[in-house]
PDB file of C-alpha atoms in Angstrom:
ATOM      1  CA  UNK W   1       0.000   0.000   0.000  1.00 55.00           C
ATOM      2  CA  UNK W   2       0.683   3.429  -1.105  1.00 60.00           C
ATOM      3  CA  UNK W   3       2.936   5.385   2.142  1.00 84.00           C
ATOM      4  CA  UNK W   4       1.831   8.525   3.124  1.00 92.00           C
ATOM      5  CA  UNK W   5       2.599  11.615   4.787  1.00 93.00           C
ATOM      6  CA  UNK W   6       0.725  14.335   6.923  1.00 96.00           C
ATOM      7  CA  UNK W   7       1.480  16.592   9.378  1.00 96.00           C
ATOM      8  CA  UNK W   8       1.966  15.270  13.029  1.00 96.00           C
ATOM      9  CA  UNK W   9      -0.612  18.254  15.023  1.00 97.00           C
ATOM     10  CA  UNK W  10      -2.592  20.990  13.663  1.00 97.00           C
ATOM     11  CA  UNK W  11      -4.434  23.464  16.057  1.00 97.00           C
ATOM     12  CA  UNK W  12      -7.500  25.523  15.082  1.00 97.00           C
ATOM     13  CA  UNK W  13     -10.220  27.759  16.566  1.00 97.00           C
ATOM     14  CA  UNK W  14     -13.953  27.207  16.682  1.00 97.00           C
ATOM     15  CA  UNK W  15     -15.728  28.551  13.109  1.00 97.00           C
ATOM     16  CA  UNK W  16     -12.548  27.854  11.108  1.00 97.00           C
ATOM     17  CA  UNK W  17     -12.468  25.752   8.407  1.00 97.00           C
ATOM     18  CA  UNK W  18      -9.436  23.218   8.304  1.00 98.00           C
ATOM     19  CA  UNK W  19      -7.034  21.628   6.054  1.00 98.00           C
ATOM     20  CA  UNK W  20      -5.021  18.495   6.520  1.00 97.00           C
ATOM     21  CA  UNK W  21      -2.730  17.617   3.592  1.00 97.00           C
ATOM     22  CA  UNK W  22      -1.820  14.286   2.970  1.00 96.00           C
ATOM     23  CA  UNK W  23       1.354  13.463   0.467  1.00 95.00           C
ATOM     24  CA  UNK W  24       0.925  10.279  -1.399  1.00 93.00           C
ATOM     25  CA  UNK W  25       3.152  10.513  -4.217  1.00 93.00           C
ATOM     26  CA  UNK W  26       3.399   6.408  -4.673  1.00 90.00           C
ATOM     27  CA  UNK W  27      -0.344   6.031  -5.090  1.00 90.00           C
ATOM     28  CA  UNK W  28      -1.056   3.225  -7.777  1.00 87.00           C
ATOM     29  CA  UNK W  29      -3.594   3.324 -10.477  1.00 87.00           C
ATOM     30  CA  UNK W  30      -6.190   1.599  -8.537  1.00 82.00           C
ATOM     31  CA  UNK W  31      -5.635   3.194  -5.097  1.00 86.00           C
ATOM     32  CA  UNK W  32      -8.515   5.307  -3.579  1.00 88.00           C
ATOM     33  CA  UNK W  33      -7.750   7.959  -1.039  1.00 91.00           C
ATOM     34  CA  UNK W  34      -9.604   7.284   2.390  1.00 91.00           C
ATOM     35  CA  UNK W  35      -9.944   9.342   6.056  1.00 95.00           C
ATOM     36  CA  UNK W  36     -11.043   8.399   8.968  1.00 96.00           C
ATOM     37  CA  UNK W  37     -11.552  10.347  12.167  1.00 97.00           C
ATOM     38  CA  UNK W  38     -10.983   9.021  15.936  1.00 97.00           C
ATOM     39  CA  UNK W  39     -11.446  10.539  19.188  1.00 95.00           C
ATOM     40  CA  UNK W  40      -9.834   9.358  22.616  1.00 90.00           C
ATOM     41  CA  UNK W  41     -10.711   5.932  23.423  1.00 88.00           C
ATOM     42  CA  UNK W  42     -12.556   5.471  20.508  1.00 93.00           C
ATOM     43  CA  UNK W  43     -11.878   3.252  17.310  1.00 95.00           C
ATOM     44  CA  UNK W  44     -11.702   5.000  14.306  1.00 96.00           C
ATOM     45  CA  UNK W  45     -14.603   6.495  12.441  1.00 95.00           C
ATOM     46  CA  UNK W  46     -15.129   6.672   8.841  1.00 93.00           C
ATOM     47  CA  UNK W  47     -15.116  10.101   7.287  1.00 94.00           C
ATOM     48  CA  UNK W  48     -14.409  10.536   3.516  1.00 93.00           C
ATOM     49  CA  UNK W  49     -13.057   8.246   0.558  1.00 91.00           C
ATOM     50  CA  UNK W  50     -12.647   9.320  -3.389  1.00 91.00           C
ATOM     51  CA  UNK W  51     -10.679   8.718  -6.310  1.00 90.00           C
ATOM     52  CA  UNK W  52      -9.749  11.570  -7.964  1.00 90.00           C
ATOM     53  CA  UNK W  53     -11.227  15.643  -8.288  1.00 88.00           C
ATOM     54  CA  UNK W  54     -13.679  16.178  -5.461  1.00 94.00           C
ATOM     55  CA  UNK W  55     -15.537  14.589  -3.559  1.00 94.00           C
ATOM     56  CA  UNK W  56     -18.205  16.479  -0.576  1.00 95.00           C
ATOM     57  CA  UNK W  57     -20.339  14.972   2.082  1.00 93.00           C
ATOM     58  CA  UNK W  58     -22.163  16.040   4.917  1.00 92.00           C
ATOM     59  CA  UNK W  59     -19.374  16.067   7.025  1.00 91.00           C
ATOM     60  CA  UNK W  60     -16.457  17.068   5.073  1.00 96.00           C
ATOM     61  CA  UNK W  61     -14.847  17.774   1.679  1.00 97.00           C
ATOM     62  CA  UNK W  62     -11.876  15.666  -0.116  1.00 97.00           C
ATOM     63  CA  UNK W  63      -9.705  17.941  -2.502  1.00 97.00           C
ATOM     64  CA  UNK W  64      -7.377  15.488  -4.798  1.00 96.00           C
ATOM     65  CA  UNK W  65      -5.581  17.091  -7.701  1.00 96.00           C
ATOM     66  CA  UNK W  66      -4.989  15.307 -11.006  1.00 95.00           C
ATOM     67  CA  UNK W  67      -1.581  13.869 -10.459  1.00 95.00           C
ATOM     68  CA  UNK W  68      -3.173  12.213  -6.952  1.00 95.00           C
ATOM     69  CA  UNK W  69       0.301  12.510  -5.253  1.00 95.00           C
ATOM     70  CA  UNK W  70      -1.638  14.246  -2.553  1.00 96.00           C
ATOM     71  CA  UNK W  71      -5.125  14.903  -1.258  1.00 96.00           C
ATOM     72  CA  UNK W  72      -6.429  17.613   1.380  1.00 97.00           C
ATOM     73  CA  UNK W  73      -9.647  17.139   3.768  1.00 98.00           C
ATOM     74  CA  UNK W  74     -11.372  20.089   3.985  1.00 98.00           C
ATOM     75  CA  UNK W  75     -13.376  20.649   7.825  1.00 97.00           C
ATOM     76  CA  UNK W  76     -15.629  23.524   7.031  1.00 94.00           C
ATOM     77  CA  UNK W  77     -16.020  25.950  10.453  1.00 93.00           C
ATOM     78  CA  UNK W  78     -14.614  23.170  12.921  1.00 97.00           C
ATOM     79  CA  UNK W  79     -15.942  23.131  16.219  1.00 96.00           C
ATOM     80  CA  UNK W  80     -14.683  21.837  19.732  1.00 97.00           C
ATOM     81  CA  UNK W  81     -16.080  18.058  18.781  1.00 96.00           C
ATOM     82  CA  UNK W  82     -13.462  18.086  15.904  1.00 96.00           C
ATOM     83  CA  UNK W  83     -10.785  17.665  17.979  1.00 97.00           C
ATOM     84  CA  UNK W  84      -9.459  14.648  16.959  1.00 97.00           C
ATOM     85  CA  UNK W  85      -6.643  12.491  15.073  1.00 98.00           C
ATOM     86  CA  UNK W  86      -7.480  12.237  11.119  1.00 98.00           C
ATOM     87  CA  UNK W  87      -5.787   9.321   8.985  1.00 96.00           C
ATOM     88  CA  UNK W  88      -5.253   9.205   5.702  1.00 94.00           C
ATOM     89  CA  UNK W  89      -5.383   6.311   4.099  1.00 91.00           C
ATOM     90  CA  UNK W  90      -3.981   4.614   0.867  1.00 88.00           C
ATOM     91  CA  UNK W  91      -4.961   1.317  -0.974  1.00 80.00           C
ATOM     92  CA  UNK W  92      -6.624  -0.745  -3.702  1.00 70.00           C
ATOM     93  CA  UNK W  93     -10.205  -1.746  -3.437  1.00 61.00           C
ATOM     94  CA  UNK W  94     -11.093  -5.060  -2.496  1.00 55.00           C
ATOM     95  CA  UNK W  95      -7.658  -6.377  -3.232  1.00 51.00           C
ATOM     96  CA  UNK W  96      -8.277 -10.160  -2.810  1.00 52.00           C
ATOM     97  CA  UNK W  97     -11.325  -9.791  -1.903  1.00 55.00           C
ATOM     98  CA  UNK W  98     -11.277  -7.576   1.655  1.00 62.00           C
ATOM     99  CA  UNK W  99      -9.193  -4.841   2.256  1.00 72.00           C
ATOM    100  CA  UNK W 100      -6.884  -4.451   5.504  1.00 80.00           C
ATOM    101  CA  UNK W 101      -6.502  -0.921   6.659  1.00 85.00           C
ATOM    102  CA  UNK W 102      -3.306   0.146   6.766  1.00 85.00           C
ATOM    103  CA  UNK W 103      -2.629   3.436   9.014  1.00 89.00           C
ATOM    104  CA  UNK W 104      -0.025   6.006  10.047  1.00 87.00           C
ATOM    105  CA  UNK W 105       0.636   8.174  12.609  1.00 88.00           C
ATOM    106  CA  UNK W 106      -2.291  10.425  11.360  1.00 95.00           C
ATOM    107  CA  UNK W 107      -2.969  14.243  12.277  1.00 97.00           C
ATOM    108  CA  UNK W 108      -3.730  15.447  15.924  1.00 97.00           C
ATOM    109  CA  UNK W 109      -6.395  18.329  15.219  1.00 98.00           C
ATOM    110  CA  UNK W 110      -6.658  20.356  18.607  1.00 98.00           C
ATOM    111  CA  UNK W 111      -9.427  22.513  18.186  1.00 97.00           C
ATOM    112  CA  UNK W 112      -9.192  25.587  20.284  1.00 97.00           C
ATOM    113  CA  UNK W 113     -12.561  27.751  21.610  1.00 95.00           C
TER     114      UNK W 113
ATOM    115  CA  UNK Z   1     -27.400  -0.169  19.156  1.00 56.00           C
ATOM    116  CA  UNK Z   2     -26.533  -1.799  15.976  1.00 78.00           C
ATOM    117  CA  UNK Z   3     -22.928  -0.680  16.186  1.00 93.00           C
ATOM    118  CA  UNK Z   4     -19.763  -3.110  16.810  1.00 96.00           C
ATOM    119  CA  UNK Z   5     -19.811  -3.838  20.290  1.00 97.00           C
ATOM    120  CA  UNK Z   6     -16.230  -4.879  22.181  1.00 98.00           C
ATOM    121  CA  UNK Z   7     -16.088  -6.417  25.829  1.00 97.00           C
ATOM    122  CA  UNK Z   8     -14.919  -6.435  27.883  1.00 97.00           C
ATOM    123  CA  UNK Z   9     -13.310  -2.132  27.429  1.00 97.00           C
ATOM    124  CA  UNK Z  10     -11.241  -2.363  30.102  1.00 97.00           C
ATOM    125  CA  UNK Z  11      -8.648  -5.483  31.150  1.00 98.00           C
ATOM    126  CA  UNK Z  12      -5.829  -5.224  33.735  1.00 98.00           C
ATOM    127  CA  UNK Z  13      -3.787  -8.051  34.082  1.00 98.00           C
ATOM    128  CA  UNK Z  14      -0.651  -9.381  35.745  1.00 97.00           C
ATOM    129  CA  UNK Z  15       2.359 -10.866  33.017  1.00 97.00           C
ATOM    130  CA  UNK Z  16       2.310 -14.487  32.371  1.00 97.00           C
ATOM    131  CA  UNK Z  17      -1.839 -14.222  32.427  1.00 98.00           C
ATOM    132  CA  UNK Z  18      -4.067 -15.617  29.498  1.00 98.00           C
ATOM    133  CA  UNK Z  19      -6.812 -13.103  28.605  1.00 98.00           C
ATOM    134  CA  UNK Z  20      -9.868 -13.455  26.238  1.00 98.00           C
ATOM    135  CA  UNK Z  21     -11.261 -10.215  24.496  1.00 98.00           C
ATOM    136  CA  UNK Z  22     -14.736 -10.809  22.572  1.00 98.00           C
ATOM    137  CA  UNK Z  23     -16.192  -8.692  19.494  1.00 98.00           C
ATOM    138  CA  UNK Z  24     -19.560  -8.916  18.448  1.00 97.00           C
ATOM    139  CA  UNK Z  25     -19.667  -7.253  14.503  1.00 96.00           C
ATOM    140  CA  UNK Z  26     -22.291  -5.784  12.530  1.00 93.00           C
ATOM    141  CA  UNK Z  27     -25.314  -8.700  12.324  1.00 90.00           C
ATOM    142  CA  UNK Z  28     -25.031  -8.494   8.596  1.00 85.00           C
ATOM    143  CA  UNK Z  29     -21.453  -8.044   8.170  1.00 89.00           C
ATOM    144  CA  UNK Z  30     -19.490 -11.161   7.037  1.00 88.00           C
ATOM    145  CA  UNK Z  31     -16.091  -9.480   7.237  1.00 90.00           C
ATOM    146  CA  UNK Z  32     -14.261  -8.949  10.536  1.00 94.00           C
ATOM    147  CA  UNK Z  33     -10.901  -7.542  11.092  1.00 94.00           C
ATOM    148  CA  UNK Z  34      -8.944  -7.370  14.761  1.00 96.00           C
ATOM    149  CA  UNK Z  35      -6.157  -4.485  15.024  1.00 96.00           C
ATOM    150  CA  UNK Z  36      -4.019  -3.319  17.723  1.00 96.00           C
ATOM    151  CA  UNK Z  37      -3.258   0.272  18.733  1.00 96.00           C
ATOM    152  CA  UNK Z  38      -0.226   1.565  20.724  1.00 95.00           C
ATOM    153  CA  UNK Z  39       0.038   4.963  22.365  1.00 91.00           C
ATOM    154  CA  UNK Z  40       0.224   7.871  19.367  1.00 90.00           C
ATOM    155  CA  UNK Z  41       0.465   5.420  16.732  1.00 93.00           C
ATOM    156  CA  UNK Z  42      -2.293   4.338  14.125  1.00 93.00           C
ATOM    157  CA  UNK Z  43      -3.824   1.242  14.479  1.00 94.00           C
ATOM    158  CA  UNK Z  44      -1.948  -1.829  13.105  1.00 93.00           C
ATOM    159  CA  UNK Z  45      -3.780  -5.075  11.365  1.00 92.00           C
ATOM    160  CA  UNK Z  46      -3.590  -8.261  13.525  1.00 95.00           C
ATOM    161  CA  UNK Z  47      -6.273 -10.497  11.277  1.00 94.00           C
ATOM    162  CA  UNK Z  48      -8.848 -11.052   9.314  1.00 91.00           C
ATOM    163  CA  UNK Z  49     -11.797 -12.904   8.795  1.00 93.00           C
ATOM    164  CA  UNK Z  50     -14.419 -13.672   6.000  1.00 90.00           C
ATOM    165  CA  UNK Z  51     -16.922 -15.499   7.787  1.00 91.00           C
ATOM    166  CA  UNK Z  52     -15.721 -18.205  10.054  1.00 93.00           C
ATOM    167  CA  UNK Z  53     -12.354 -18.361   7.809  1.00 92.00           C
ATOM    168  CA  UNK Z  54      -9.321 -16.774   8.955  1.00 92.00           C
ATOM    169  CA  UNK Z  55      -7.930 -15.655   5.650  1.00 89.00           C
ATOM    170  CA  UNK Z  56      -4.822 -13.225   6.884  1.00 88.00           C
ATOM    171  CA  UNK Z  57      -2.487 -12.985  10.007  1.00 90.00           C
ATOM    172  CA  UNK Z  58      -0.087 -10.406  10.165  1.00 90.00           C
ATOM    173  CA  UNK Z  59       3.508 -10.864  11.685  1.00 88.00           C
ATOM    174  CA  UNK Z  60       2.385  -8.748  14.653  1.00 83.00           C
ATOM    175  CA  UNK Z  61       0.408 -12.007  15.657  1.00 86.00           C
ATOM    176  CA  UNK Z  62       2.874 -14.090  17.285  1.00 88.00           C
ATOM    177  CA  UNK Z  63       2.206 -18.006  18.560  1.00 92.00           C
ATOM    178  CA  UNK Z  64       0.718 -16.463  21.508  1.00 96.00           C
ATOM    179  CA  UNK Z  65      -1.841 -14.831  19.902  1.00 96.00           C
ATOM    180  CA  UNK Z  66      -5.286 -16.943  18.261  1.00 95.00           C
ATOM    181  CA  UNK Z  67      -8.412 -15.482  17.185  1.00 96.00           C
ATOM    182  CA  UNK Z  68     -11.201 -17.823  16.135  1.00 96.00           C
ATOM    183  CA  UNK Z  69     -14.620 -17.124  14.827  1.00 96.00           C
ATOM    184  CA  UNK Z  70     -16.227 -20.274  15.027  1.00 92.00           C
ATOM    185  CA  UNK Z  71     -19.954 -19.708  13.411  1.00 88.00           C
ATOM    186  CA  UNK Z  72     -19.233 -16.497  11.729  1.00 86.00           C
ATOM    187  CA  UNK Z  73     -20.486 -14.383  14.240  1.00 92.00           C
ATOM    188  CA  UNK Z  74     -18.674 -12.786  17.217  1.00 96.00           C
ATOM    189  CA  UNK Z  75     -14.884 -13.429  17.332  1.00 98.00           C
ATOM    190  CA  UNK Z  76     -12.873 -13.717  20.389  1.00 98.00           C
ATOM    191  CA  UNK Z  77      -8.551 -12.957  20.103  1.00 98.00           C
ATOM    192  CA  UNK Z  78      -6.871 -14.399  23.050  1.00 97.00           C
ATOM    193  CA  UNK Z  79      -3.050 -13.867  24.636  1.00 97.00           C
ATOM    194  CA  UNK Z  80      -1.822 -16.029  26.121  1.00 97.00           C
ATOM    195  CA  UNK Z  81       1.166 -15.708  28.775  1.00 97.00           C
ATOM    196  CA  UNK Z  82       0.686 -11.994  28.540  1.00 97.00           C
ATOM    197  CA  UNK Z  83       3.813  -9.352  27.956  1.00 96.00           C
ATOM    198  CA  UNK Z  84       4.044  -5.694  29.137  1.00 96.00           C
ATOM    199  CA  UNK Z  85       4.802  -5.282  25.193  1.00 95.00           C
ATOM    200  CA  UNK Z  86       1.334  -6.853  25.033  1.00 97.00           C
ATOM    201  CA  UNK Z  87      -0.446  -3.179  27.096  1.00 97.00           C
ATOM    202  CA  UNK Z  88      -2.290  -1.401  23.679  1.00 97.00           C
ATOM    203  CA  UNK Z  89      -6.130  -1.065  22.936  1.00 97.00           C
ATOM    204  CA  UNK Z  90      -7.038  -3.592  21.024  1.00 98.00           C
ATOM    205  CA  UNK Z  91     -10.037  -2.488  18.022  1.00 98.00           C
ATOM    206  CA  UNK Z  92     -12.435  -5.083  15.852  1.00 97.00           C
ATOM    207  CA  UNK Z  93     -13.903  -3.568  13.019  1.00 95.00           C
ATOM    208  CA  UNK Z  94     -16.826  -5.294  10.380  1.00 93.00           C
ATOM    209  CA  UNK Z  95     -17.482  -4.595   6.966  1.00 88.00           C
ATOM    210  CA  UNK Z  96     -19.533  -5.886   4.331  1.00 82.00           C
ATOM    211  CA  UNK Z  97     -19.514  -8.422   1.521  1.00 74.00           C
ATOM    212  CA  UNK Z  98     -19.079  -6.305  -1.564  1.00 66.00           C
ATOM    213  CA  UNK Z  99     -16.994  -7.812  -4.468  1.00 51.00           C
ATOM    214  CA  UNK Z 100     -16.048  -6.065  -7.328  1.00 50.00           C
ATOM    215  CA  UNK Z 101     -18.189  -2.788  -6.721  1.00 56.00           C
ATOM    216  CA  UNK Z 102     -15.571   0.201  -7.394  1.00 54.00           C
ATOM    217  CA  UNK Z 103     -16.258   3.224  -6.114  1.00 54.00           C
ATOM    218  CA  UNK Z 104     -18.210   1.738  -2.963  1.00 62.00           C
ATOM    219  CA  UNK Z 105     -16.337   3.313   0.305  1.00 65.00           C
ATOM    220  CA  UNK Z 106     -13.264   1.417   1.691  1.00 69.00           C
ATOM    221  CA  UNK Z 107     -15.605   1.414   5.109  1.00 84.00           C
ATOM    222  CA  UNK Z 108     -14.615  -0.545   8.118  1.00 89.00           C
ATOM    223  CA  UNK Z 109     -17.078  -0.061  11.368  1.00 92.00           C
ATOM    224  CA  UNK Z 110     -14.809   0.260  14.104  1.00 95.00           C
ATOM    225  CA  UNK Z 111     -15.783  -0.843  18.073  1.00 97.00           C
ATOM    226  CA  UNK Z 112     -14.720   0.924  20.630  1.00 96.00           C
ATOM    227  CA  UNK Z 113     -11.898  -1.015  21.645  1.00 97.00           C
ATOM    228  CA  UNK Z 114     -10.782  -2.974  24.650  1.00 98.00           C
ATOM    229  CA  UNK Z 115      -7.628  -1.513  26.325  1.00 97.00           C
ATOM    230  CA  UNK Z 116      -5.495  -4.090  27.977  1.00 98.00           C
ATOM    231  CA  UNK Z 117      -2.930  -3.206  31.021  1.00 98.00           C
ATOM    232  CA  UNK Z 118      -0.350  -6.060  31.496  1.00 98.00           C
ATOM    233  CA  UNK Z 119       1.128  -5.135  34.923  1.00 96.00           C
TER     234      UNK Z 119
END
């Protein structure tokens, strides 16, 4: 699976909107681009997931350019609840027939009133 | 609640103890995946399931590690002769069955994890 890189901590204020990057620049032909969110002692949460362009849900938006080396989540006015580590994720889907999550460090988002 | 459920959340135990953690997926959901999650890291795949098949074990999942699924429902992952390398939360997640449908999101439903203490 494609390695990737984001920043270690990010802080913000309440009513901000936020960008993580996240550098990809081995991503394969048949990777997608995937976030999830997790709070303290909680497992991960599923946020985002696209291809290529942009994608938008009701939580947040996923900006990937046309070379794909690198894709930024877009929080629109964060709020305290945000706070939270964001992974970015890198693989194939349903490579032999499942797909195993693979995750980094991720991004510590301290959201700040 | 429908959700992945994980018990027990909390489990202190002394080194050299055998402990059991259960996970009860998604009713629906035929794929089940344990992982393991250190202090400021990511988590990091242990195993997976399809069913009552165990299809994948990672290196991380030494001989005292097993994990069984035995009708394809809940799964239980049990140490045995615990470490104090062994102290992480340990996460099941469900997903599932959808071959071949691109574009569908790479979704995993995540418990809440059962953190283990090996005194």
């Amino acid at each position: 699976l494609a390695k990737t890189t984001q920043p270690i901590s990010m802080d913000s204020y309440e009513g901000q909107e936020v960008n993580i990057t996240c550098s990809h620049n081995n991503i394969a032909t048949n990777d997608y681009i995937t976030w999830y969110q997790q709070f303290p002692s909680q497992g991960p949460r599923f946020i985002i997931q696209g291809y290529k362009t942009k994608v938008t849900n009701e939580v947040a938006s996923l900006f990937i350019p046309a070379d794909r080396k690198s894709s930024t989540l877009s929080l629109p006015r964060v709020s305290l609840s945000d706070t939270a580590v964001y992974y970015c994720l890198v693989g194939a889907m349903f490579s032999g027939g499942y797909n195993k999550l693979i995750f980094g460090a991720g991004t510590r988002l301290a959201v700040h009133p | 609640d429908t959700g992945v459920s994980q018990d027990p959340r909390h489990k202190i135990t002394k080194r050299g103890q055998n402990v059991t953690f259960r996970c009860d997926p998604i009713s629906e959901h035929n794929r089940l995946y344990w992982y393991r999650q250190t202090l400021g890291q990511g988590p990091e795949f242990l195993t997976y399931f399809q069913n009552e098949a165990q299809l994948e074990k990672s290196r991380l999942l030494s001989d005292r590690f097993s994990a069984e699924r035995p009708k394809g429902s809940f799964s239980t992952l049990e140490i045995q002769r615990t470490e104090q390398g062994d102290s992480a939360m340990y996460l099941c997640a469900s997903s599932p069955a959808r071959p071949g449908l691109a574009g569908v999101p790479n979704e995993q439903f995540f418990g809440p994890g059962t953190r283990l203490t090996v005194l």
